[in-house]
């Protein structure tokens, strides 16, 4: 009985030939996304063309008054109102947040009532009430002196008071949320170390709460900068007020609104960039800063993971072979050493016998 020889197995294709014979990888076509992108681009181009060709805006006046002296004066008042209101609002917010978390029911009630009143009414109404305070309260008795409110409350003072009190109400809730977010064990540890509550709040609690306070704080700063335009109703001399005055003189209000919008965009962009830098610094202090991508990191990211694993495996294999070879060599060396010792021992024994 004879058996036919088994057919020889087909030779494995070369790696390069297998890659050429592999089916091509076709990316998924997102036709809907492309159509939406094209539609948005067409609408944006049509809008830009309409504004540039068919509008009656006098762009020459816009460019001419973009750097006018009165515009810079108004922008300085806007920055002053934003900085002072933010500083007062931050200090008032810390005090109100601390009072609201106090064990005293009177302090909690006062803080809750303040937040309820100034957060529940529009900021423009508050500014108008402060501006007209002299109508129903001509004189204010402070105990040691009397103040004439008609002379004290100027448009700029009324704007600052309205913005600062409104900002304090919002900041109090933001800061209270950040303090509540800190683990209660931190307060217990401070009490165990003998620290007073004020010292623990200043040294331990607030620095940790700052990480969660900074993002909404930056958002509040940007919002406050834009809300300063509301003080134009009382003629406080801010950026919008100065732009309106220039526009009223020669009926170029729309052009001056464009000028004011451009500078508001510049100021909010600066605040946004400052917020991003501050958040990056806080994340770096916490060890969570995103890693910067250098050329080497980018080049490494372009290599497919499977190739890297194969290379790493090859390195490991080569390293293993090298290690095994090294072990083999070291074993041979040890064998030679032992052989030499054996030979020297045999020579010594024969010498003794002789």
PDB file of C-alpha atoms in Angstrom, residues 26-141:
ATOM      1  CA  UNK A  26     -10.702  53.776   2.277  1.00  0.00           C
ATOM      2  CA  UNK A  27     -11.588  56.535   4.765  1.00  0.00           C
ATOM      3  CA  UNK A  28     -15.229  57.142   5.593  1.00  0.00           C
ATOM      4  CA  UNK A  29     -16.733  59.944   3.539  1.00  0.00           C
ATOM      5  CA  UNK A  30     -18.620  62.417   5.724  1.00  0.00           C
ATOM      6  CA  UNK A  31     -20.756  63.924   2.983  1.00  0.00           C
ATOM      7  CA  UNK A  32     -23.153  65.629   5.407  1.00  0.00           C
ATOM      8  CA  UNK A  33     -20.293  67.340   7.243  1.00  0.00           C
ATOM      9  CA  UNK A  34     -18.795  68.603   3.982  1.00  0.00           C
ATOM     10  CA  UNK A  35     -22.164  69.908   2.805  1.00  0.00           C
ATOM     11  CA  UNK A  36     -22.751  71.743   6.105  1.00  0.00           C
ATOM     12  CA  UNK A  37     -19.251  73.279   5.939  1.00  0.00           C
ATOM     13  CA  UNK A  38     -19.813  74.456   2.377  1.00  0.00           C
ATOM     14  CA  UNK A  39     -23.205  75.931   3.302  1.00  0.00           C
ATOM     15  CA  UNK A  40     -21.734  77.853   6.248  1.00  0.00           C
ATOM     16  CA  UNK A  41     -18.891  79.205   4.092  1.00  0.00           C
ATOM     17  CA  UNK A  42     -21.313  80.354   1.393  1.00  0.00           C
ATOM     18  CA  UNK A  43     -23.587  82.109   3.903  1.00  0.00           C
ATOM     19  CA  UNK A  44     -20.598  83.792   5.602  1.00  0.00           C
ATOM     20  CA  UNK A  45     -19.271  84.987   2.233  1.00  0.00           C
ATOM     21  CA  UNK A  46     -22.693  86.349   1.248  1.00  0.00           C
ATOM     22  CA  UNK A  47     -23.006  88.194   4.570  1.00  0.00           C
ATOM     23  CA  UNK A  48     -19.513  89.676   4.261  1.00  0.00           C
ATOM     24  CA  UNK A  49     -20.232  90.778   0.695  1.00  0.00           C
ATOM     25  CA  UNK A  50     -23.533  92.381   1.731  1.00  0.00           C
ATOM     26  CA  UNK A  51     -21.859  94.290   4.567  1.00  0.00           C
ATOM     27  CA  UNK A  52     -18.877  95.358   2.457  1.00  0.00           C
ATOM     28  CA  UNK A  53     -20.711  96.405  -0.734  1.00  0.00           C
ATOM     29  CA  UNK A  54     -24.322  97.224   0.023  1.00  0.00           C
ATOM     30  CA  UNK A  55     -24.202  98.748   3.527  1.00  0.00           C
ATOM     31  CA  UNK A  56     -24.013 102.474   4.053  1.00  0.00           C
ATOM     32  CA  UNK A  57     -21.464 102.178   6.843  1.00  0.00           C
ATOM     33  CA  UNK A  58     -18.671 104.703   6.420  1.00  0.00           C
ATOM     34  CA  UNK A  59     -15.672 102.496   7.087  1.00  0.00           C
ATOM     35  CA  UNK A  60     -13.345 105.459   6.717  1.00  0.00           C
ATOM     36  CA  UNK A  61     -14.836 107.048   9.834  1.00  0.00           C
ATOM     37  CA  UNK A  62     -14.488 103.742  11.673  1.00  0.00           C
ATOM     38  CA  UNK A  63     -10.760 103.509  10.899  1.00  0.00           C
ATOM     39  CA  UNK A  64     -10.239 107.216  11.561  1.00  0.00           C
ATOM     40  CA  UNK A  65     -11.839 107.225  15.029  1.00  0.00           C
ATOM     41  CA  UNK A  66     -10.584 103.823  16.127  1.00  0.00           C
ATOM     42  CA  UNK A  67      -7.620 105.534  17.806  1.00  0.00           C
ATOM     43  CA  UNK A  68      -9.308 108.793  18.790  1.00  0.00           C
ATOM     44  CA  UNK A  69      -8.222 110.346  22.083  1.00  0.00           C
ATOM     45  CA  UNK A  70     -11.729 110.406  23.561  1.00  0.00           C
ATOM     46  CA  UNK A  71     -12.108 106.692  22.789  1.00  0.00           C
ATOM     47  CA  UNK A  72      -8.958 105.934  24.781  1.00  0.00           C
ATOM     48  CA  UNK A  73     -10.234 108.117  27.652  1.00  0.00           C
ATOM     49  CA  UNK A  74     -13.486 106.160  27.707  1.00  0.00           C
ATOM     50  CA  UNK A  75     -11.591 102.876  27.543  1.00  0.00           C
ATOM     51  CA  UNK A  76      -9.546 103.944  30.571  1.00  0.00           C
ATOM     52  CA  UNK A  77     -12.754 104.604  32.536  1.00  0.00           C
ATOM     53  CA  UNK A  78     -14.060 101.177  31.484  1.00  0.00           C
ATOM     54  CA  UNK A  79     -10.880  99.476  32.693  1.00  0.00           C
ATOM     55  CA  UNK A  80     -10.989 101.469  35.960  1.00  0.00           C
ATOM     56  CA  UNK A  81     -14.614 100.489  36.590  1.00  0.00           C
ATOM     57  CA  UNK A  82     -13.870  96.831  35.809  1.00  0.00           C
ATOM     58  CA  UNK A  83     -10.782  96.618  38.023  1.00  0.00           C
ATOM     59  CA  UNK A  84     -12.259  98.505  40.995  1.00  0.00           C
ATOM     60  CA  UNK A  85     -15.600  96.689  40.850  1.00  0.00           C
ATOM     61  CA  UNK A  86     -13.851  93.332  40.555  1.00  0.00           C
ATOM     62  CA  UNK A  87     -11.573  94.054  43.518  1.00  0.00           C
ATOM     63  CA  UNK A  88     -14.454  95.280  45.697  1.00  0.00           C
ATOM     64  CA  UNK A  89     -16.648  92.417  44.550  1.00  0.00           C
ATOM     65  CA  UNK A  90     -13.946  89.872  45.369  1.00  0.00           C
ATOM     66  CA  UNK A  91     -13.402  91.294  48.866  1.00  0.00           C
ATOM     67  CA  UNK A  92     -17.143  91.534  49.483  1.00  0.00           C
ATOM     68  CA  UNK A  93     -17.689  88.047  48.098  1.00  0.00           C
ATOM     69  CA  UNK A  94     -15.139  86.527  50.500  1.00  0.00           C
ATOM     70  CA  UNK A  95     -16.772  88.314  53.445  1.00  0.00           C
ATOM     71  CA  UNK A  96     -20.302  87.316  52.390  1.00  0.00           C
ATOM     72  CA  UNK A  97     -19.307  83.702  51.733  1.00  0.00           C
ATOM     73  CA  UNK A  98     -17.669  83.477  55.161  1.00  0.00           C
ATOM     74  CA  UNK A  99     -20.717  85.010  56.821  1.00  0.00           C
ATOM     75  CA  UNK A 100     -23.053  82.616  55.029  1.00  0.00           C
ATOM     76  CA  UNK A 101     -21.088  79.621  56.340  1.00  0.00           C
ATOM     77  CA  UNK A 102     -20.906  81.087  59.847  1.00  0.00           C
ATOM     78  CA  UNK A 103     -22.613  79.450  62.834  1.00  0.00           C
ATOM     79  CA  UNK A 104     -24.306  82.756  63.652  1.00  0.00           C
ATOM     80  CA  UNK A 105     -27.880  82.850  62.271  1.00  0.00           C
ATOM     81  CA  UNK A 106     -27.751  86.668  62.134  1.00  0.00           C
ATOM     82  CA  UNK A 107     -24.677  86.666  59.869  1.00  0.00           C
ATOM     83  CA  UNK A 108     -26.152  83.916  57.702  1.00  0.00           C
ATOM     84  CA  UNK A 109     -29.406  85.873  57.363  1.00  0.00           C
ATOM     85  CA  UNK A 110     -27.602  89.108  56.480  1.00  0.00           C
ATOM     86  CA  UNK A 111     -25.485  87.382  53.848  1.00  0.00           C
ATOM     87  CA  UNK A 112     -28.466  85.551  52.382  1.00  0.00           C
ATOM     88  CA  UNK A 113     -30.533  88.735  52.234  1.00  0.00           C
ATOM     89  CA  UNK A 114     -27.718  90.685  50.558  1.00  0.00           C
ATOM     90  CA  UNK A 115     -27.232  87.994  47.922  1.00  0.00           C
ATOM     91  CA  UNK A 116     -30.983  87.694  47.377  1.00  0.00           C
ATOM     92  CA  UNK A 117     -31.409  91.451  46.917  1.00  0.00           C
ATOM     93  CA  UNK A 118     -28.462  92.300  44.670  1.00  0.00           C
ATOM     94  CA  UNK A 119     -28.540  89.111  42.620  1.00  0.00           C
ATOM     95  CA  UNK A 120     -32.266  89.248  42.116  1.00  0.00           C
ATOM     96  CA  UNK A 121     -32.496  92.751  40.661  1.00  0.00           C
ATOM     97  CA  UNK A 122     -31.072  93.930  37.308  1.00  0.00           C
ATOM     98  CA  UNK A 123     -27.752  95.698  37.544  1.00  0.00           C
ATOM     99  CA  UNK A 124     -29.057  98.592  35.438  1.00  0.00           C
ATOM    100  CA  UNK A 125     -31.829  99.207  37.948  1.00  0.00           C
ATOM    101  CA  UNK A 126     -29.270  99.198  40.761  1.00  0.00           C
ATOM    102  CA  UNK A 127     -27.120 101.723  38.913  1.00  0.00           C
ATOM    103  CA  UNK A 128     -30.114 104.005  38.361  1.00  0.00           C
ATOM    104  CA  UNK A 129     -31.118 103.748  42.041  1.00  0.00           C
ATOM    105  CA  UNK A 130     -27.611 104.669  43.195  1.00  0.00           C
ATOM    106  CA  UNK A 131     -27.506 107.541  40.696  1.00  0.00           C
ATOM    107  CA  UNK A 132     -30.832 108.928  41.973  1.00  0.00           C
ATOM    108  CA  UNK A 133     -30.151 108.237  45.645  1.00  0.00           C
ATOM    109  CA  UNK A 134     -30.298 111.942  46.455  1.00  0.00           C
ATOM    110  CA  UNK A 135     -33.954 112.101  45.383  1.00  0.00           C
ATOM    111  CA  UNK A 136     -35.206 110.109  48.379  1.00  0.00           C
ATOM    112  CA  UNK A 137     -32.169 110.280  50.698  1.00  0.00           C
ATOM    113  CA  UNK A 138     -30.662 113.788  50.444  1.00  0.00           C
ATOM    114  CA  UNK A 139     -28.470 113.382  53.504  1.00  0.00           C
ATOM    115  CA  UNK A 140     -26.896 110.273  54.971  1.00  0.00           C
ATOM    116  CA  UNK A 141     -26.102 110.281  58.702  1.00  0.00           C
TER     117      UNK A 141
END
